[in-house]
GROMACS .gro file of C-alpha atoms in nm:
model
  361
    1UNK     CA    1   4.119   9.640   2.302
    2UNK     CA    2   4.455   9.638   2.446
    3UNK     CA    3   4.415   9.345   2.664
    4UNK     CA    4   4.281   9.146   2.347
    5UNK     CA    5   4.577   9.239   2.149
    6UNK     CA    6   4.798   9.104   2.450
    7UNK     CA    7   4.596   8.781   2.472
    8UNK     CA    8   4.647   8.716   2.092
    9UNK     CA    9   5.015   8.779   2.134
   10UNK     CA   10   5.034   8.528   2.417
   11UNK     CA   11   4.882   8.262   2.171
   12UNK     CA   12   5.093   8.339   1.848
   13UNK     CA   13   5.428   8.500   2.005
   14UNK     CA   14   5.640   8.216   1.866
   15UNK     CA   15   5.568   8.293   1.536
   16UNK     CA   16   5.878   8.290   1.315
   17UNK     CA   17   6.033   8.402   1.663
   18UNK     CA   18   6.396   8.329   1.548
   19UNK     CA   19   6.337   8.615   1.283
   20UNK     CA   20   6.155   8.854   1.501
   21UNK     CA   21   5.808   8.818   1.286
   22UNK     CA   22   5.570   8.873   1.543
   23UNK     CA   23   5.486   9.162   1.806
   24UNK     CA   24   5.202   9.339   1.997
   25UNK     CA   25   5.273   9.613   1.731
   26UNK     CA   26   5.225   9.404   1.454
   27UNK     CA   27   4.884   9.289   1.570
   28UNK     CA   28   4.804   9.635   1.659
   29UNK     CA   29   4.884   9.760   1.319
   30UNK     CA   30   4.687   9.466   1.163
   31UNK     CA   31   4.357   9.519   1.357
   32UNK     CA   32   4.369   9.899   1.306
   33UNK     CA   33   4.322   9.845   0.933
   34UNK     CA   34   3.969   9.718   0.990
   35UNK     CA   35   3.694   9.962   1.035
   36UNK     CA   36   3.691  10.076   1.399
   37UNK     CA   37   3.343   9.928   1.475
   38UNK     CA   38   3.456   9.576   1.386
   39UNK     CA   39   3.792   9.592   1.560
   40UNK     CA   40   3.712   9.435   1.902
   41UNK     CA   41   3.462   9.200   1.754
   42UNK     CA   42   3.738   9.055   1.530
   43UNK     CA   43   3.973   9.004   1.822
   44UNK     CA   44   3.734   8.848   2.060
   45UNK     CA   45   3.614   8.614   1.794
   46UNK     CA   46   3.977   8.524   1.695
   47UNK     CA   47   4.122   8.429   2.024
   48UNK     CA   48   3.934   8.088   2.063
   49UNK     CA   49   3.976   8.008   1.691
   50UNK     CA   50   4.384   8.067   1.739
   51UNK     CA   51   4.353   7.869   2.065
   52UNK     CA   52   4.226   7.566   1.854
   53UNK     CA   53   4.427   7.640   1.529
   54UNK     CA   54   4.751   7.795   1.590
   55UNK     CA   55   5.020   7.532   1.635
   56UNK     CA   56   5.305   7.642   1.859
   57UNK     CA   57   5.616   7.458   1.861
   58UNK     CA   58   5.525   7.343   2.206
   59UNK     CA   59   5.198   7.226   2.108
   60UNK     CA   60   5.367   7.022   1.805
   61UNK     CA   61   5.635   6.872   2.025
   62UNK     CA   62   5.395   6.758   2.270
   63UNK     CA   63   5.133   6.633   1.986
   64UNK     CA   64   5.430   6.430   1.798
   65UNK     CA   65   5.544   6.238   2.108
   66UNK     CA   66   5.141   6.147   2.177
   67UNK     CA   67   5.072   6.042   1.836
   68UNK     CA   68   5.354   5.822   1.809
   69UNK     CA   69   5.257   5.647   2.090
   70UNK     CA   70   4.897   5.622   1.996
   71UNK     CA   71   4.989   5.495   1.650
   72UNK     CA   72   5.227   5.244   1.796
   73UNK     CA   73   4.953   5.136   2.047
   74UNK     CA   74   4.675   5.114   1.791
   75UNK     CA   75   4.899   4.885   1.546
   76UNK     CA   76   4.942   4.656   1.827
   77UNK     CA   77   5.323   4.734   1.945
   78UNK     CA   78   5.455   4.708   2.296
   79UNK     CA   79   5.640   5.037   2.241
   80UNK     CA   80   5.677   5.333   2.022
   81UNK     CA   81   6.048   5.195   1.949
   82UNK     CA   82   5.940   4.874   1.814
   83UNK     CA   83   5.707   5.058   1.580
   84UNK     CA   84   5.968   5.341   1.484
   85UNK     CA   85   6.219   5.045   1.414
   86UNK     CA   86   6.010   4.904   1.158
   87UNK     CA   87   5.925   5.226   0.983
   88UNK     CA   88   6.104   5.459   0.733
   89UNK     CA   89   6.017   5.847   0.713
   90UNK     CA   90   5.929   5.978   0.380
   91UNK     CA   91   6.174   6.276   0.297
   92UNK     CA   92   6.121   6.413  -0.040
   93UNK     CA   93   6.040   6.788  -0.024
   94UNK     CA   94   6.278   7.062  -0.139
   95UNK     CA   95   6.520   7.209   0.109
   96UNK     CA   96   6.336   7.488   0.311
   97UNK     CA   97   5.997   7.317   0.292
   98UNK     CA   98   5.852   7.248   0.624
   99UNK     CA   99   5.875   6.832   0.596
  100UNK     CA  100   6.252   6.836   0.686
  101UNK     CA  101   6.212   7.067   0.963
  102UNK     CA  102   5.949   6.870   1.134
  103UNK     CA  103   6.147   6.537   1.034
  104UNK     CA  104   6.442   6.658   1.258
  105UNK     CA  105   6.195   6.770   1.551
  106UNK     CA  106   6.040   6.430   1.566
  107UNK     CA  107   6.408   6.285   1.546
  108UNK     CA  108   6.509   6.498   1.854
  109UNK     CA  109   6.179   6.364   2.018
  110UNK     CA  110   6.277   6.016   1.926
  111UNK     CA  111   6.599   6.033   2.086
  112UNK     CA  112   6.510   6.202   2.399
  113UNK     CA  113   6.202   6.005   2.490
  114UNK     CA  114   6.241   5.651   2.301
  115UNK     CA  115   6.622   5.659   2.255
  116UNK     CA  116   6.615   5.599   1.889
  117UNK     CA  117   6.749   5.799   1.596
  118UNK     CA  118   6.461   5.774   1.321
  119UNK     CA  119   6.711   5.925   1.052
  120UNK     CA  120   6.955   5.657   1.092
  121UNK     CA  121   6.701   5.364   1.105
  122UNK     CA  122   6.745   5.213   0.786
  123UNK     CA  123   6.552   4.885   0.777
  124UNK     CA  124   6.547   4.717   0.437
  125UNK     CA  125   6.194   4.542   0.511
  126UNK     CA  126   5.980   4.826   0.667
  127UNK     CA  127   5.618   4.779   0.761
  128UNK     CA  128   5.539   5.145   0.745
  129UNK     CA  129   5.658   5.461   0.549
  130UNK     CA  130   5.605   5.761   0.740
  131UNK     CA  131   5.469   6.091   0.547
  132UNK     CA  132   5.483   6.365   0.810
  133UNK     CA  133   5.399   6.745   0.732
  134UNK     CA  134   5.192   7.026   0.886
  135UNK     CA  135   4.876   7.084   0.736
  136UNK     CA  136   4.661   6.929   0.473
  137UNK     CA  137   4.462   7.166   0.285
  138UNK     CA  138   4.419   7.105  -0.071
  139UNK     CA  139   4.619   6.803  -0.075
  140UNK     CA  140   4.824   6.893  -0.386
  141UNK     CA  141   5.138   6.898  -0.210
  142UNK     CA  142   5.086   6.543  -0.100
  143UNK     CA  143   4.973   6.420  -0.402
  144UNK     CA  144   5.246   6.549  -0.617
  145UNK     CA  145   5.502   6.444  -0.368
  146UNK     CA  146   5.358   6.100  -0.377
  147UNK     CA  147   5.259   6.065  -0.764
  148UNK     CA  148   5.388   6.347  -0.980
  149UNK     CA  149   5.447   6.270  -1.340
  150UNK     CA  150   5.588   6.533  -1.549
  151UNK     CA  151   5.638   6.510  -1.931
  152UNK     CA  152   5.594   6.131  -1.904
  153UNK     CA  153   5.879   6.107  -1.636
  154UNK     CA  154   5.753   5.922  -1.306
  155UNK     CA  155   5.906   6.166  -1.032
  156UNK     CA  156   5.681   6.098  -0.755
  157UNK     CA  157   5.800   5.906  -0.421
  158UNK     CA  158   5.576   5.597  -0.522
  159UNK     CA  159   5.767   5.552  -0.816
  160UNK     CA  160   6.112   5.575  -0.689
  161UNK     CA  161   6.343   5.280  -0.636
  162UNK     CA  162   6.328   5.089  -0.325
  163UNK     CA  163   6.553   4.761  -0.281
  164UNK     CA  164   6.522   4.697  -0.664
  165UNK     CA  165   6.158   4.803  -0.723
  166UNK     CA  166   5.931   5.082  -0.690
  167UNK     CA  167   5.796   5.203  -0.369
  168UNK     CA  168   5.463   5.129  -0.497
  169UNK     CA  169   5.555   4.750  -0.583
  170UNK     CA  170   5.735   4.708  -0.272
  171UNK     CA  171   5.408   4.823  -0.062
  172UNK     CA  172   5.185   4.576  -0.244
  173UNK     CA  173   5.416   4.277  -0.236
  174UNK     CA  174   5.513   4.329   0.133
  175UNK     CA  175   5.154   4.466   0.226
  176UNK     CA  176   5.329   4.785   0.362
  177UNK     CA  177   5.150   5.094   0.424
  178UNK     CA  178   5.207   5.477   0.404
  179UNK     CA  179   5.100   5.647   0.739
  180UNK     CA  180   5.020   6.013   0.678
  181UNK     CA  181   5.053   6.226   0.959
  182UNK     CA  182   4.954   6.580   0.978
  183UNK     CA  183   4.895   6.847   1.260
  184UNK     CA  184   4.537   6.909   1.080
  185UNK     CA  185   4.374   6.744   0.792
  186UNK     CA  186   4.060   6.887   0.627
  187UNK     CA  187   3.815   6.601   0.557
  188UNK     CA  188   3.676   6.693   0.229
  189UNK     CA  189   4.012   6.752   0.066
  190UNK     CA  190   4.165   6.432   0.206
  191UNK     CA  191   3.871   6.221   0.033
  192UNK     CA  192   3.940   6.415  -0.283
  193UNK     CA  193   4.310   6.342  -0.254
  194UNK     CA  194   4.242   5.962  -0.242
  195UNK     CA  195   4.003   5.981  -0.536
  196UNK     CA  196   4.260   6.175  -0.736
  197UNK     CA  197   4.537   5.959  -0.631
  198UNK     CA  198   4.356   5.609  -0.706
  199UNK     CA  199   4.249   5.770  -1.057
  200UNK     CA  200   4.588   5.873  -1.138
  201UNK     CA  201   4.754   5.539  -1.065
  202UNK     CA  202   4.500   5.317  -1.241
  203UNK     CA  203   4.741   5.228  -1.485
  204UNK     CA  204   5.010   5.151  -1.263
  205UNK     CA  205   4.868   4.913  -1.013
  206UNK     CA  206   4.702   4.573  -1.044
  207UNK     CA  207   4.350   4.596  -1.133
  208UNK     CA  208   4.235   4.455  -0.825
  209UNK     CA  209   4.450   4.655  -0.609
  210UNK     CA  210   4.324   5.013  -0.458
  211UNK     CA  211   4.618   5.249  -0.350
  212UNK     CA  212   4.396   5.376  -0.077
  213UNK     CA  213   4.412   5.060   0.107
  214UNK     CA  214   4.771   5.123   0.136
  215UNK     CA  215   4.721   5.431   0.318
  216UNK     CA  216   4.627   5.535   0.637
  217UNK     CA  217   4.598   5.889   0.781
  218UNK     CA  218   4.646   6.045   1.112
  219UNK     CA  219   4.612   6.384   1.274
  220UNK     CA  220   4.596   6.605   1.582
  221UNK     CA  221   4.283   6.759   1.431
  222UNK     CA  222   4.068   6.666   1.168
  223UNK     CA  223   3.859   6.982   1.024
  224UNK     CA  224   3.521   6.902   0.915
  225UNK     CA  225   3.527   7.093   0.588
  226UNK     CA  226   3.288   6.851   0.394
  227UNK     CA  227   3.035   7.088   0.295
  228UNK     CA  228   2.831   6.817   0.123
  229UNK     CA  229   2.769   6.656   0.462
  230UNK     CA  230   2.492   6.787   0.645
  231UNK     CA  231   2.621   6.720   0.962
  232UNK     CA  232   2.948   6.861   0.913
  233UNK     CA  233   3.072   7.100   1.140
  234UNK     CA  234   3.207   7.338   0.866
  235UNK     CA  235   3.479   7.475   1.101
  236UNK     CA  236   3.647   7.693   0.840
  237UNK     CA  237   3.548   8.027   0.678
  238UNK     CA  238   3.229   7.959   0.456
  239UNK     CA  239   3.010   8.248   0.407
  240UNK     CA  240   2.621   8.258   0.330
  241UNK     CA  241   2.503   8.437   0.012
  242UNK     CA  242   2.222   8.656   0.190
  243UNK     CA  243   2.297   9.020   0.246
  244UNK     CA  244   2.650   9.023   0.079
  245UNK     CA  245   2.785   9.333  -0.061
  246UNK     CA  246   2.745   9.416  -0.435
  247UNK     CA  247   3.134   9.355  -0.466
  248UNK     CA  248   3.099   9.002  -0.322
  249UNK     CA  249   2.803   8.933  -0.566
  250UNK     CA  250   3.005   9.091  -0.867
  251UNK     CA  251   3.311   8.856  -0.780
  252UNK     CA  252   3.052   8.562  -0.760
  253UNK     CA  253   2.914   8.618  -1.106
  254UNK     CA  254   3.233   8.653  -1.245
  255UNK     CA  255   3.300   8.288  -1.148
  256UNK     CA  256   2.995   8.204  -1.415
  257UNK     CA  257   2.911   7.895  -1.244
  258UNK     CA  258   2.623   7.779  -1.048
  259UNK     CA  259   2.615   7.820  -0.656
  260UNK     CA  260   2.742   7.468  -0.568
  261UNK     CA  261   2.958   7.497  -0.259
  262UNK     CA  262   3.059   7.846  -0.343
  263UNK     CA  263   2.817   7.964  -0.042
  264UNK     CA  264   2.704   7.804   0.299
  265UNK     CA  265   2.350   7.746   0.349
  266UNK     CA  266   2.239   7.955   0.636
  267UNK     CA  267   2.109   7.641   0.799
  268UNK     CA  268   2.456   7.485   0.823
  269UNK     CA  269   2.605   7.390   1.063
  270UNK     CA  270   2.332   7.247   1.271
  271UNK     CA  271   2.522   7.349   1.594
  272UNK     CA  272   2.786   7.645   1.557
  273UNK     CA  273   3.079   7.536   1.777
  274UNK     CA  274   3.386   7.710   1.579
  275UNK     CA  275   3.235   8.066   1.645
  276UNK     CA  276   3.069   8.202   1.950
  277UNK     CA  277   2.723   8.219   1.780
  278UNK     CA  278   2.568   8.184   1.429
  279UNK     CA  279   2.525   8.557   1.407
  280UNK     CA  280   2.887   8.595   1.505
  281UNK     CA  281   2.999   8.367   1.241
  282UNK     CA  282   2.818   8.544   0.981
  283UNK     CA  283   2.964   8.879   1.083
  284UNK     CA  284   3.320   8.769   1.106
  285UNK     CA  285   3.307   8.577   0.765
  286UNK     CA  286   3.165   8.871   0.605
  287UNK     CA  287   3.429   9.120   0.728
  288UNK     CA  288   3.713   8.884   0.643
  289UNK     CA  289   3.566   8.836   0.303
  290UNK     CA  290   3.514   9.186   0.194
  291UNK     CA  291   3.875   9.284   0.332
  292UNK     CA  292   4.021   9.008   0.163
  293UNK     CA  293   3.835   9.064  -0.146
  294UNK     CA  294   3.978   9.436  -0.165
  295UNK     CA  295   4.338   9.298  -0.138
  296UNK     CA  296   4.245   9.031  -0.420
  297UNK     CA  297   4.137   9.338  -0.646
  298UNK     CA  298   4.445   9.506  -0.534
  299UNK     CA  299   4.662   9.234  -0.667
  300UNK     CA  300   4.528   9.300  -0.996
  301UNK     CA  301   4.714   9.144  -1.276
  302UNK     CA  302   4.980   8.988  -1.039
  303UNK     CA  303   4.719   8.748  -0.920
  304UNK     CA  304   4.821   8.375  -0.931
  305UNK     CA  305   4.572   8.152  -1.115
  306UNK     CA  306   4.478   7.990  -0.780
  307UNK     CA  307   4.405   8.307  -0.581
  308UNK     CA  308   4.063   8.350  -0.404
  309UNK     CA  309   3.992   8.610  -0.167
  310UNK     CA  310   3.956   8.352   0.125
  311UNK     CA  311   4.293   8.174   0.028
  312UNK     CA  312   4.433   7.977  -0.243
  313UNK     CA  313   4.276   7.650  -0.379
  314UNK     CA  314   4.326   7.445  -0.678
  315UNK     CA  315   4.308   7.622  -0.998
  316UNK     CA  316   4.024   7.403  -1.117
  317UNK     CA  317   3.822   7.514  -0.817
  318UNK     CA  318   3.604   7.824  -0.887
  319UNK     CA  319   3.476   7.971  -0.523
  320UNK     CA  320   3.551   8.242  -0.279
  321UNK     CA  321   3.855   8.059  -0.147
  322UNK     CA  322   3.974   7.777   0.072
  323UNK     CA  323   3.894   7.957   0.382
  324UNK     CA  324   4.115   7.751   0.619
  325UNK     CA  325   4.203   7.902   0.961
  326UNK     CA  326   4.513   7.726   1.035
  327UNK     CA  327   4.851   7.861   1.155
  328UNK     CA  328   5.176   7.709   1.253
  329UNK     CA  329   5.461   7.905   1.426
  330UNK     CA  330   5.677   7.820   1.124
  331UNK     CA  331   5.463   7.962   0.854
  332UNK     CA  332   5.097   8.037   0.736
  333UNK     CA  333   4.937   7.861   0.460
  334UNK     CA  334   4.839   8.036   0.138
  335UNK     CA  335   4.515   7.874   0.193
  336UNK     CA  336   4.418   8.110   0.468
  337UNK     CA  337   4.212   8.435   0.362
  338UNK     CA  338   4.435   8.700   0.241
  339UNK     CA  339   4.399   8.938   0.547
  340UNK     CA  340   4.608   8.708   0.720
  341UNK     CA  341   4.913   8.691   0.498
  342UNK     CA  342   4.893   8.872   0.167
  343UNK     CA  343   5.090   9.174   0.088
  344UNK     CA  344   5.197   9.292  -0.287
  345UNK     CA  345   5.249   9.638  -0.414
  346UNK     CA  346   5.048   9.812  -0.146
  347UNK     CA  347   5.025   9.867   0.222
  348UNK     CA  348   4.857   9.606   0.398
  349UNK     CA  349   5.027   9.482   0.695
  350UNK     CA  350   4.938   9.097   0.730
  351UNK     CA  351   4.907   8.945   1.091
  352UNK     CA  352   5.153   8.669   0.983
  353UNK     CA  353   5.433   8.771   0.740
  354UNK     CA  354   5.448   8.466   0.523
  355UNK     CA  355   5.785   8.285   0.427
  356UNK     CA  356   5.757   8.191   0.063
  357UNK     CA  357   5.949   7.894  -0.041
  358UNK     CA  358   5.991   7.725  -0.378
  359UNK     CA  359   5.762   7.416  -0.366
  360UNK     CA  360   5.933   7.244  -0.661
  361UNK     CA  361   5.612   7.216  -0.875
   0.00000   0.00000   0.00000
């Protein structure tokens, strides 16, 4: 098991590196909290997942450069510089959030590779507005950032002034687009975001206009969590109902809903690619679910309304949890299962010590 721990450390060693938040000792302490018979199995299955879904700083640097080149080419520009000169980057998140940090990283790349300071590129007639962030899980941060209305006050970016009109008016008038750029996007939730945004803005745009026509998403990786799609890879944690523990069934019954999207059909995905086998998927999901449920129970009255054993979701969604298996060197989304990050009023040691930031919501 020592070698497995070493292998995981090599993948995630730069997690909050400046703060010393990752070590071999932490990985050991985390895995020793699971039953002995499951420890080696968890590590073996986790290694290839982390290789796919842990976004180290090095991976992000290379990925940002490549995707800017790719987008410029797809949009018909002769160079990334031409593309970037006609673009403005959206910077609306509170201090300490990820967006500003990643914009600074992209600016460093742009200066070094393309010779352009994107933060000082103040074109008054942009063709593109670029929204950059790390992981799109529920899509709630993106939705609120663009279109938040609070107490009848329009606070979202789309309503803010730009050249004497709102951003949304400028976009429609000039056929400009928002290019939504993430390291990873969950397909099902991006579709939900588009529906939610279109419905939310129906009284703010012309009847013959669709705001989603002014959005173009890009990602290093698209995660297929669209569970209604029979061909979806379902490359996230989504347990089956069969052979679950009484505790899991009790939790499910407490939701007081029909089983529509709460449990995975045992026949899906058609071909298993995220785990080493279908049986290993079931075992891994059940181990993580049961331990996360214990943490959920321990949280007691301190539970947030959005908390679920397999990770936070929207408060309106009643299920086992979001279940994403995505992590970045900078932070971990609370949409990942509780075992990876949660700790409150008890002795559980998470694999990733999560940094909590006020989302301004």
